[in-house]
Coordinates of C-alpha atoms and ligand atoms in Angstrom, one line a residue:
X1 CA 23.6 18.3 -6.6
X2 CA 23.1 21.6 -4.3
X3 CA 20.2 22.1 -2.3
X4 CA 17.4 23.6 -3.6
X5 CA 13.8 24.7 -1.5
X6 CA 11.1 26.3 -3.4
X7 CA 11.3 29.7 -1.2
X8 CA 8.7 31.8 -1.2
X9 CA 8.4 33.8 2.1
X10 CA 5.2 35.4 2.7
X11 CA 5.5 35.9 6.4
X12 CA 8.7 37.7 5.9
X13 CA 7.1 39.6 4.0
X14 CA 4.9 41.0 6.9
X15 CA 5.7 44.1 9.2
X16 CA 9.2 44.1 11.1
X17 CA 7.3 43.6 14.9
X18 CA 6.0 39.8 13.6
X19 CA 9.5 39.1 14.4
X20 CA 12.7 38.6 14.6
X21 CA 15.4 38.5 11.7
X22 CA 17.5 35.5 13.4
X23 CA 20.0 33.1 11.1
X24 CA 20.2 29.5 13.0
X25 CA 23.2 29.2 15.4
X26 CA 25.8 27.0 14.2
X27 CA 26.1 22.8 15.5
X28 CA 29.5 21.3 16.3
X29 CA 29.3 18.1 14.3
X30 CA 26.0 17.9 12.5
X31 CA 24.7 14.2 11.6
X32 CA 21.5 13.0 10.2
X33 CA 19.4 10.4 12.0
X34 CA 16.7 10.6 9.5
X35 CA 15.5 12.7 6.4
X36 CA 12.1 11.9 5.3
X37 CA 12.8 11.3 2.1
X38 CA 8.8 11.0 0.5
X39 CA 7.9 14.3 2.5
X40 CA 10.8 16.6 1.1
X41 CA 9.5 15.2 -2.5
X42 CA 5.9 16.2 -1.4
X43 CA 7.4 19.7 -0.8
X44 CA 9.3 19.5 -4.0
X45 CA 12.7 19.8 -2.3
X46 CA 15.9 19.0 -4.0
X47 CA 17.9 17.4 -1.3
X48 CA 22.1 17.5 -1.5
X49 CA 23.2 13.7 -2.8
X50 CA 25.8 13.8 0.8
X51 CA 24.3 13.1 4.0
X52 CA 26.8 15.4 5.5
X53 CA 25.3 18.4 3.2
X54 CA 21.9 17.6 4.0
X55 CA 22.7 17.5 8.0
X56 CA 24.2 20.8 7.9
X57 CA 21.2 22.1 6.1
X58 CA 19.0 20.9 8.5
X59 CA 21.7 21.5 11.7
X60 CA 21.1 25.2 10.8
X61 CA 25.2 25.5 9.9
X62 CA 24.0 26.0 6.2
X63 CA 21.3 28.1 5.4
X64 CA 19.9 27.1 1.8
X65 CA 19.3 29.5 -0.5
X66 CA 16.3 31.6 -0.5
X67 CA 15.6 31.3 3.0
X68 CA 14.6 34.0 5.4
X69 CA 15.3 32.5 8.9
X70 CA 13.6 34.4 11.4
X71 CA 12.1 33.9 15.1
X72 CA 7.9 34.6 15.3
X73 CA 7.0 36.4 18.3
X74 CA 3.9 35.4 20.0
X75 CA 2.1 35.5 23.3
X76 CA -0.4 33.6 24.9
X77 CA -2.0 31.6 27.7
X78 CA 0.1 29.0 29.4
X79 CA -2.3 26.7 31.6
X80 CA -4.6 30.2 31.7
X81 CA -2.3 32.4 32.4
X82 CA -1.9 35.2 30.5
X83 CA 2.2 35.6 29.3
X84 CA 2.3 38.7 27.0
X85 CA 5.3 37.6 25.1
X86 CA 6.6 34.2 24.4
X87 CA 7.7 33.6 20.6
X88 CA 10.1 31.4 19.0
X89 CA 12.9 30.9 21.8
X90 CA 14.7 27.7 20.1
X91 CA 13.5 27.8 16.7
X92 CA 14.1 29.4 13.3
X93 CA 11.7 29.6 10.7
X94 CA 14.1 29.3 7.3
X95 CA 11.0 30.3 5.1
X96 CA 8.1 28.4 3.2
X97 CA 7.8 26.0 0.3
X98 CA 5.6 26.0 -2.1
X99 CA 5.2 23.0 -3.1
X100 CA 4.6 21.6 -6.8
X101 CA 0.8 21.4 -6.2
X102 CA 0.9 25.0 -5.0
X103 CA 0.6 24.2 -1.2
X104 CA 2.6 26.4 1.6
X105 CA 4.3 25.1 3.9
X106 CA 6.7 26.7 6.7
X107 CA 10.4 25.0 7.2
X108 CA 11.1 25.1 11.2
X109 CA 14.2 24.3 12.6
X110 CA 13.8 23.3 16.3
X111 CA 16.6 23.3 18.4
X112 CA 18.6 26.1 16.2
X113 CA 20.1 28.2 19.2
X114 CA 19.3 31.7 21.0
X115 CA 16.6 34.1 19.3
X116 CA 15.3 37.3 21.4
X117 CA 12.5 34.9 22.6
X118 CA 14.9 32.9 24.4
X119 CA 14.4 33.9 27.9
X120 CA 16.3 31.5 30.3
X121 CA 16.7 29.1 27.7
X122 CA 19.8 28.0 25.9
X123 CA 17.8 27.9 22.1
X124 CA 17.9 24.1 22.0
X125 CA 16.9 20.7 22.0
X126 CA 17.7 16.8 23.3
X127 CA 17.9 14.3 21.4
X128 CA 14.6 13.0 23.7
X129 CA 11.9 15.3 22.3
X130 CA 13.6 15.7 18.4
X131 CA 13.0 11.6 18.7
X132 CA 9.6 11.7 20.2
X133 CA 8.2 14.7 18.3
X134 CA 9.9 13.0 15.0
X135 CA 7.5 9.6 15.7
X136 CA 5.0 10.9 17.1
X137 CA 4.0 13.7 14.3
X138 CA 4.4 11.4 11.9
X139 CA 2.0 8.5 13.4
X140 CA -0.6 11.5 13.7
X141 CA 0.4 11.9 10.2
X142 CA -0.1 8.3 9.2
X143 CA -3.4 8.3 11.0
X144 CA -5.1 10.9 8.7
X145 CA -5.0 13.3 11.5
X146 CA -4.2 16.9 10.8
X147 CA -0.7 17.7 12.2
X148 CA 2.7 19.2 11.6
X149 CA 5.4 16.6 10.2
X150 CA 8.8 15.8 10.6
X151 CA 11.1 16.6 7.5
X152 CA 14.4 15.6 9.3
X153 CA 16.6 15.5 12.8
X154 CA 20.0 15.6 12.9
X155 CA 22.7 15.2 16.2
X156 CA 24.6 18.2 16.8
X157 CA 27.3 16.7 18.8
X158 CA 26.9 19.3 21.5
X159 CA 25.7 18.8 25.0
X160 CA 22.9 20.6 26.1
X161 CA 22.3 20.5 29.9
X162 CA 18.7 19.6 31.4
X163 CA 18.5 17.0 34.2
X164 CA 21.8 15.8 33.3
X165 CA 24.4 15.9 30.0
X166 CA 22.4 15.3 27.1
X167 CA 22.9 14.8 23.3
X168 CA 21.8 17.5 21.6
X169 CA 19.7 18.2 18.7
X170 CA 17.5 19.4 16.1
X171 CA 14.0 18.9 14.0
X172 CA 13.5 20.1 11.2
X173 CA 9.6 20.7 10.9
X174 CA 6.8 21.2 8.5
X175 CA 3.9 23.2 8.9
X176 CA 0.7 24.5 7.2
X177 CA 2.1 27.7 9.1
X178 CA 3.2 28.4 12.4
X179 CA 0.6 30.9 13.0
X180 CA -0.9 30.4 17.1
X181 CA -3.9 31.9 18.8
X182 CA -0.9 33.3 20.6
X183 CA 0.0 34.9 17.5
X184 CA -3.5 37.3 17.7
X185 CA -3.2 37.6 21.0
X186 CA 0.0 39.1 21.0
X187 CA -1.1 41.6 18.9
X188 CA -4.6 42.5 20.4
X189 CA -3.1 42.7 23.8
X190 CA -0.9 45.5 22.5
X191 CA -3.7 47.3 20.8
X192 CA -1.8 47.1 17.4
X193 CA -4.9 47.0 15.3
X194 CA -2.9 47.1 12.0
X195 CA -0.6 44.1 13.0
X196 CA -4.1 42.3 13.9
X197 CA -5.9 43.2 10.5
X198 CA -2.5 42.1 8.6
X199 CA -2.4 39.3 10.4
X200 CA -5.5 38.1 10.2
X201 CA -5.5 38.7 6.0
X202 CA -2.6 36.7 6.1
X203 CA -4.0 33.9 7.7
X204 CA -6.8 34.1 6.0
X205 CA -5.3 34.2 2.2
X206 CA -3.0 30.7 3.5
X207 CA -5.7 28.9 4.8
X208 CA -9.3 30.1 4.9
X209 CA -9.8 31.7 1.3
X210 CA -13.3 31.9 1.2
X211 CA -13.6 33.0 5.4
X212 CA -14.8 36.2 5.2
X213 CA -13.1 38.7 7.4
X214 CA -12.0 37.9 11.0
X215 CA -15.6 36.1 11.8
X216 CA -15.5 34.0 9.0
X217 CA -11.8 33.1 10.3
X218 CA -13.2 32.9 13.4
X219 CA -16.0 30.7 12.6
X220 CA -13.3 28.8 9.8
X221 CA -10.8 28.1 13.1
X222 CA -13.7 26.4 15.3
X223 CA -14.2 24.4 12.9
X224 CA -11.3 22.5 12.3
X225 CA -10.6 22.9 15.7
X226 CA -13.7 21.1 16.6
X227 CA -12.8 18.5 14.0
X228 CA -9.2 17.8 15.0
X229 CA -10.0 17.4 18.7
X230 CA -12.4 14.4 18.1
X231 CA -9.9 13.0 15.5
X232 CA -7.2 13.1 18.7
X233 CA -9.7 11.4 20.7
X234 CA -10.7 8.9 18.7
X235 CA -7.0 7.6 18.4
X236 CA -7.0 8.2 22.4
X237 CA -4.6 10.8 21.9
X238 CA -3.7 13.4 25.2
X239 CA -1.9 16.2 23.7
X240 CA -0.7 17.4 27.3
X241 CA 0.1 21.4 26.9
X242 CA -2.9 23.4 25.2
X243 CA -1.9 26.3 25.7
X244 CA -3.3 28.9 23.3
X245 CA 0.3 29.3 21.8
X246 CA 0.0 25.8 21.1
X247 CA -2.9 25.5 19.0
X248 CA -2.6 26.5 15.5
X249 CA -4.8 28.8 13.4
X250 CA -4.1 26.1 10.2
X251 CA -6.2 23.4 12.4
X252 CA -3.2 21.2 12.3
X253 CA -1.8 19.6 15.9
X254 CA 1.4 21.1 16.9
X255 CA 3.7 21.5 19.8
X256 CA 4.6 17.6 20.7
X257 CA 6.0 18.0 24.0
X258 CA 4.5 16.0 27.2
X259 CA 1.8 14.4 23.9
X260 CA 1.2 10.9 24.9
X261 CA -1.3 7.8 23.8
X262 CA -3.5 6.1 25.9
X263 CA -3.2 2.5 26.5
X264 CA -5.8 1.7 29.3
X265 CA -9.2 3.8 28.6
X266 CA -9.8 6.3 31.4
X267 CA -11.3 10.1 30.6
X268 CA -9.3 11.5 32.8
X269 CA -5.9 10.2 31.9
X270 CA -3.0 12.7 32.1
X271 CA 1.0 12.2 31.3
X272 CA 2.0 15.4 31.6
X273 CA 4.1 16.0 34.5
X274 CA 3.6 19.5 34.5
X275 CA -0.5 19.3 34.4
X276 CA -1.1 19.2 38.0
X277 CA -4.6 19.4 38.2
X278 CA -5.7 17.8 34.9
X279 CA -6.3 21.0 32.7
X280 CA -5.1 19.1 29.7
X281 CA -7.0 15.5 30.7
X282 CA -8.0 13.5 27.5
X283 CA -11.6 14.3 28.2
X284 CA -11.1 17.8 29.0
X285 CA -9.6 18.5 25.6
X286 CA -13.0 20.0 24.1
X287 CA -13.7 22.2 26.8
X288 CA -10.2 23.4 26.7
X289 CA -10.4 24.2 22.8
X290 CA -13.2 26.3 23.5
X291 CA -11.5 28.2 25.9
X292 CA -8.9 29.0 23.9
X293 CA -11.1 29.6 21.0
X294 CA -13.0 32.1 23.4
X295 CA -9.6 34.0 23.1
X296 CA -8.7 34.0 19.6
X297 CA -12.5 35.2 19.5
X298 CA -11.3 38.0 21.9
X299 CA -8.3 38.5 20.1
X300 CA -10.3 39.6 17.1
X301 CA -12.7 41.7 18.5
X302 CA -10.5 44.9 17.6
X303 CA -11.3 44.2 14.0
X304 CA -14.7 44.5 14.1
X305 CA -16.4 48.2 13.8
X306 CA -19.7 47.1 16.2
X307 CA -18.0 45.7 18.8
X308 CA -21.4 44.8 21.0
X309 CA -22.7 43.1 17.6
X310 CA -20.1 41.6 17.4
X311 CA -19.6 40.1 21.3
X312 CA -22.9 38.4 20.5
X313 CA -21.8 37.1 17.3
X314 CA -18.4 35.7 18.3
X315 CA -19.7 34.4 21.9
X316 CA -22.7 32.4 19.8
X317 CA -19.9 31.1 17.5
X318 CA -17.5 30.1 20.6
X319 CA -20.8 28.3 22.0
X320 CA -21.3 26.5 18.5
X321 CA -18.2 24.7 18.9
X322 CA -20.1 21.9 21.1
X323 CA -22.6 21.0 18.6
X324 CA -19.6 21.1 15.9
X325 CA -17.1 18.6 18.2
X326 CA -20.0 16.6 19.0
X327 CA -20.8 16.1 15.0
X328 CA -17.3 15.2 14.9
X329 CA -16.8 12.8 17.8
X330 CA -20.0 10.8 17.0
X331 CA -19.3 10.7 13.5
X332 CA -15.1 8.8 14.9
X333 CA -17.3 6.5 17.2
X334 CA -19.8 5.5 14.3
X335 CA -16.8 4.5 12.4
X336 CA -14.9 2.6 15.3
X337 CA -18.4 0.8 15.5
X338 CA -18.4 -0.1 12.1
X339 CA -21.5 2.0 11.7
X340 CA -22.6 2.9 8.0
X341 CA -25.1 5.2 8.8
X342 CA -26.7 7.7 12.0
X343 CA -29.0 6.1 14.1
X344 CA -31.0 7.1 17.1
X345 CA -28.9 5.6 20.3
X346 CA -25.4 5.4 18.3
X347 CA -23.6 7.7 21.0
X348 CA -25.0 6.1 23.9
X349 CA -24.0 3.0 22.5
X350 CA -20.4 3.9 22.2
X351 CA -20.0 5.8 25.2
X352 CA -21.6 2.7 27.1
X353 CA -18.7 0.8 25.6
X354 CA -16.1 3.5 26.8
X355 CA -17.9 3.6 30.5
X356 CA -17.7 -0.4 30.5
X357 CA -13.3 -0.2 28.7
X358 CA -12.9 2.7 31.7
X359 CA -14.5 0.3 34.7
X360 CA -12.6 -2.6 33.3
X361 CA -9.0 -1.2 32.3
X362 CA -9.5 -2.1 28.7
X363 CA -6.6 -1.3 26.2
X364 CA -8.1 1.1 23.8
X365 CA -6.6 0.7 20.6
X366 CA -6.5 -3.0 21.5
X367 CA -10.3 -3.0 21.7
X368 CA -11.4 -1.1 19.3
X369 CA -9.2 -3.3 17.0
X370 CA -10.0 -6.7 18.4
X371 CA -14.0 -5.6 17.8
X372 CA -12.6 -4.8 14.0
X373 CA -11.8 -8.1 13.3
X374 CA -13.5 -11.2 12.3
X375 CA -14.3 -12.8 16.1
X376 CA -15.1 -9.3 17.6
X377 CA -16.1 -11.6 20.6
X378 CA -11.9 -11.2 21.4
X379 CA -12.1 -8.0 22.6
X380 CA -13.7 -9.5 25.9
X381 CA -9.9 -10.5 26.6
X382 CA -9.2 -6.6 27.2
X383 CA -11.4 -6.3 30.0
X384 CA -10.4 -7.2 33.9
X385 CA -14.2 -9.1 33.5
X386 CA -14.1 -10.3 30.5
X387 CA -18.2 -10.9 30.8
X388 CA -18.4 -6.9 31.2
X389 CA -18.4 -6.9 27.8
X390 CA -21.2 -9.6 26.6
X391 CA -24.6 -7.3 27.0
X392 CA -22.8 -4.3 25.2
X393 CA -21.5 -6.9 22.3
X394 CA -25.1 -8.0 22.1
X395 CA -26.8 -4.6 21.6
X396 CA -24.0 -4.1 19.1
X397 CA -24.8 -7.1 17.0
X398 CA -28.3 -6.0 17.3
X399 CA -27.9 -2.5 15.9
X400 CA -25.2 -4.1 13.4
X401 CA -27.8 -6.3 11.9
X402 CA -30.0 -3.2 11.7
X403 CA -28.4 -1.6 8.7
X404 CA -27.3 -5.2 7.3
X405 CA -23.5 -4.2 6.1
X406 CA -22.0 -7.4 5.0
X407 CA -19.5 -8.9 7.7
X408 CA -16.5 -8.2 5.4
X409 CA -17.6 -5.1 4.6
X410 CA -18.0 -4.4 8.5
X411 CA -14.6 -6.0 9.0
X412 CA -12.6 -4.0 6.3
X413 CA -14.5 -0.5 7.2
X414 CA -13.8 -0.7 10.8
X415 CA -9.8 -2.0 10.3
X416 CA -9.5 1.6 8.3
X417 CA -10.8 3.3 11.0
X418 CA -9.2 1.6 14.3
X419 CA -5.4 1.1 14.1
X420 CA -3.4 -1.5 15.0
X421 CA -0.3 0.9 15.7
X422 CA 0.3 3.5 17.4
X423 CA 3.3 5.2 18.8
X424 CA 2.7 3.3 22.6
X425 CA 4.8 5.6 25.4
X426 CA 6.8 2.6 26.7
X427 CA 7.9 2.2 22.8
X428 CA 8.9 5.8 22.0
X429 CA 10.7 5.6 25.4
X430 CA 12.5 2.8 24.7
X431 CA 13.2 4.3 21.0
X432 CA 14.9 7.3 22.8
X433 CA 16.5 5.5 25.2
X434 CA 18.2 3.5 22.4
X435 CA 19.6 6.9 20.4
X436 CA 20.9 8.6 23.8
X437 CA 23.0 5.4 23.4
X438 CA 23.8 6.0 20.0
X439 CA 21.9 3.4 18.6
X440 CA 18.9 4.7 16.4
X441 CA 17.6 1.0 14.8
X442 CA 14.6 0.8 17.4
X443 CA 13.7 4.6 16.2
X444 CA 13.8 3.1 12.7
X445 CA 11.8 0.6 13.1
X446 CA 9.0 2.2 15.1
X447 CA 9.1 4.9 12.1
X448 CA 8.7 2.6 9.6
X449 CA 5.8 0.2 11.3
X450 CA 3.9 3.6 12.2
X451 CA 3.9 4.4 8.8
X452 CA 1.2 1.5 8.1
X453 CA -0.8 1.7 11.6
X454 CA -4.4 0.2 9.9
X455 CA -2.2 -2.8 8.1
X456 CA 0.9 -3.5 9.8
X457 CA 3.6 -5.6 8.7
X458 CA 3.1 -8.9 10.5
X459 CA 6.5 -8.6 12.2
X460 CA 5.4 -5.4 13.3
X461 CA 2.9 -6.5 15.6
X462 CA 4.6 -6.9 18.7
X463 CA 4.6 -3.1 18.8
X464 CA 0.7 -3.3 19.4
X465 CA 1.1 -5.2 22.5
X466 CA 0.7 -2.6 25.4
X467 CA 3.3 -2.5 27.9
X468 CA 3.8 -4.5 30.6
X469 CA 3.3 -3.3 34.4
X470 CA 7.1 -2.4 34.5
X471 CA 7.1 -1.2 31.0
X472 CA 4.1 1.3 31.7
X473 CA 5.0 5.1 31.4
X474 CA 3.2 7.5 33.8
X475 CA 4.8 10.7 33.1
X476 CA 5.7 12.6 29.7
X477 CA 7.7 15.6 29.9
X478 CA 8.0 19.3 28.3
X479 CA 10.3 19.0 25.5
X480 CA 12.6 21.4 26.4
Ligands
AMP501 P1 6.6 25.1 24.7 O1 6.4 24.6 26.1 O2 7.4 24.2 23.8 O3 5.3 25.5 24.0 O4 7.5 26.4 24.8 C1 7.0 27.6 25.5 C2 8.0 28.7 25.2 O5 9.3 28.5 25.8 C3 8.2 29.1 23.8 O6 8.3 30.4 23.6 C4 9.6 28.4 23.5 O7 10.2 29.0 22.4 C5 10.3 28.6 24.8 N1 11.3 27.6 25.0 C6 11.2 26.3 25.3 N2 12.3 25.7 25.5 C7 13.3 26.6 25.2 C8 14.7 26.5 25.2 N3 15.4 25.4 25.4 N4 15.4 27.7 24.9 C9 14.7 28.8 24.6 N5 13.4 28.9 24.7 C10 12.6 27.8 24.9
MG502 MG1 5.0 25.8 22.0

């Protein structure tokens, strides 16, 4: 059977300056490490029945029919500073799907070689970040939280240089669409007022139908932004490089580069070993969304005819975002709490129990599931005092008993919302580690066990111990 992908490429379809007309650069010696095989049905995708056929498809050496590859030029903010063009420098967007329920989705290929958005870069990817992005996404995925997915990677059987020889290769993504904050600011700082009001219909028609015009988008965009963030933070996820080219008009997380989990509970935990002052800290990732938000808001403001009127609008909608996140967060920590309903007190409860997991170097997901269970009274073992926890378990207990859920209802409510799994640094590490030296069975296995993080297979569960002092990983990198 030949390929066939549901083309139907409506961002091709746009003016010539949204990008650049760019076929994938041929691989050496494609090779699948993994197809997702229940995502490419999702998409409707007839996959080739050889492996080999189905890595050159997604190595870039065969385009599939109906594709339009091309590289999106964008610009935007890199930890606040302003760079007026970035755009896709190692990846080729083949075209989008529409799947068989009539969802859009754009096919990436990451890693795919030189586009005019290249810069100093060679166009490609290590095996490291294809194999972290690969679990990672899907975890998200797995989690219920918004993101882009992972349709395939493939070796290349090239070499690409970074701080020594690496493998290389490339990851084949999925997305709502690719469309950035960058994407509008690219346009806006060049005054192009047609390219903004195109792109901003375009947008619009994929993913906010009923927005009206660019402040309904506007208002459509803090929202799920405001969502999404306290989804990330209520799996104790840092996602390390916010840059307004990194945040997605769809609402969806993208861009896994320096991403990382938490295992110890501290607000101001950073992996990134490019964030040298913290920018991108787990509890800075709200203020840091409205910051960028501030700029798509800016980036819009050539759309409107009363530009004043229209300051005041966007600034009070920028400003709403706190009131929207905080909806969001509280509503995540009512559900880690096993909460049914809003109460008076709920947040200060749950941040007391964060302040008291941050003093005592609790694991998070490891607390928040030991309180899930049956004997809640475990999740004392977390804690360097164990006792630290006792007056905070009793006020919990007492506002438990409040609404009178039934225990097992308690127990099966709070197990949906606090996973056992997820993808833990030392683990994705050693995962990578294990491909570099051609052996991919620990990347299979973490892909498979972080496919059921809420009900893991009982041989999974060593993967939700968190590492040991020697195993802990302190620094995430870029993925380029
Ligand atoms: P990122 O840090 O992944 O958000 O990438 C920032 C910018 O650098 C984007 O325009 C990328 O396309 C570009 N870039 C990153 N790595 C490479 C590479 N190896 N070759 C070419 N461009 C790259
Ligand atoms: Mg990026």
């Amino acid at each position: 059977m030949t390929a066939q992908f549901p083309f139907d490429n409506s961002y091709a379809r746009l003016p010539d300056r949204f990008y650049t007309r760019q076929p994938p650069v041929p691989v050496e010696a494609p090779a699948l490490i993994a197809v997702n095989e229940a995502l490419a049905a999702r998409l409707g995708l007839t996959l080739p029945e050889d492996p080999a056929e189905t890595a050159a498809i997604f190595a870039g050496n065969r385009v599939p029919e109906g594709a339009e590859p091309l590289a999106q030029v964008y610009a935007g903010h890199q930890f606040g500073g302003w760079v007026p063009q970035l755009g896709d420098g190692r990846a080729i967007l083949l075209g989008e799907v529409v799947a068989p329920d009539g969802a859009r989705f754009d096919i990436q290929l990451k890693g795919a070689g030189r586009t005019p958005y290249s810069r100093m870069g060679d166009g490609r990817a290590w095996l490291g970040p294809v194999i972290r992005e690969y679990l990672v996404s899907e975890a998200m995925a797995a989690l219920g939280i918004p993101t882009t997915r992972a349709l395939a990677a493939v070796t290349t059987g090239e070499i690409v240089l970074r701080e020594g020889r690496m493998p290389g290769a490339v990851f084949a993504r999925v997305a709502a669409s690719h469309i950035r904050v960058g994407t509008f600011q690219f346009f806006a700082a060049r005054r192009d007022v047609d390219a903004l009001g195109a792109l901003a219909g375009h947008a619009i028609a994929r993913h906010y139908p009923d927005a009206e015009g660019p402040a309904g988008l506007l208002d459509a965009v803090i929202g799920a932004q405001a969502a999404l963030v306290a989804r990330w933070m209520g799996v104790g996820f840092i996602h390390g490089v916010m840059n307004t080219d990194n945040m997605a008009i769809s609402g969806e997380t993208i861009d896994y580069g320096p991403c990382a989990f938490m295992d110890e509970y501290h607000p101001e935990t950073v992996f990134s070993s490019i964030d040298q002052y913290g920018r991108y800290a787990y509890a800075n990732q709200p203020q840091i969304a409205v910051w960028n938000l501030a700029q798509l808001a800016t980036a819009l403001l050539p759309l409107m005819p009363d530009r004043d009127a229209a300051i005041e609008e966007f600034t009070a909608a920028v400003n709403g975002f706190a009131d929207r996140f905080d909806a969001g967060w509280h509503a995540v920590l009512r559900a880690k709490l096993g909460l049914a309903e809003a109460r008076e007190g709920d947040a200060e409860l749950a941040l007391d129990l964060l302040g008291r997991m941050a003093a005592g170097s609790a694991d998070f997901t490891n607390t928040f599931r030991a309180l899930s269970g049956a004997e809640p009274e475990t999740a004392a073992a977390q804690f360097t005092d164990p006792a630290a926890l006792t007056p905070w378990l009793e006020a919990w207990r007492t506002r438990l008993a409040a609404e009178g859920r039934e225990e097992a209802d308690r127990v099966a409510a709070m197990q949906a919302a606090n996973p056992a799994l997820i993808p833990r640094n030392h683990r994705v590490e050693e995962a990578i580690a294990a491909a570099v030296g051609g052996d991919f069975a620990p990347f299979h296995r973490l892909t498979r066990a972080l496919a059921r993080p809420f009900d893991p297979a009982p041989e999974d569960m060593d993967l939700a111990a968190k590492p040991r002092t020697e195993e802990r990983v302190l620094r995430t990198f870029c993925g380029t």
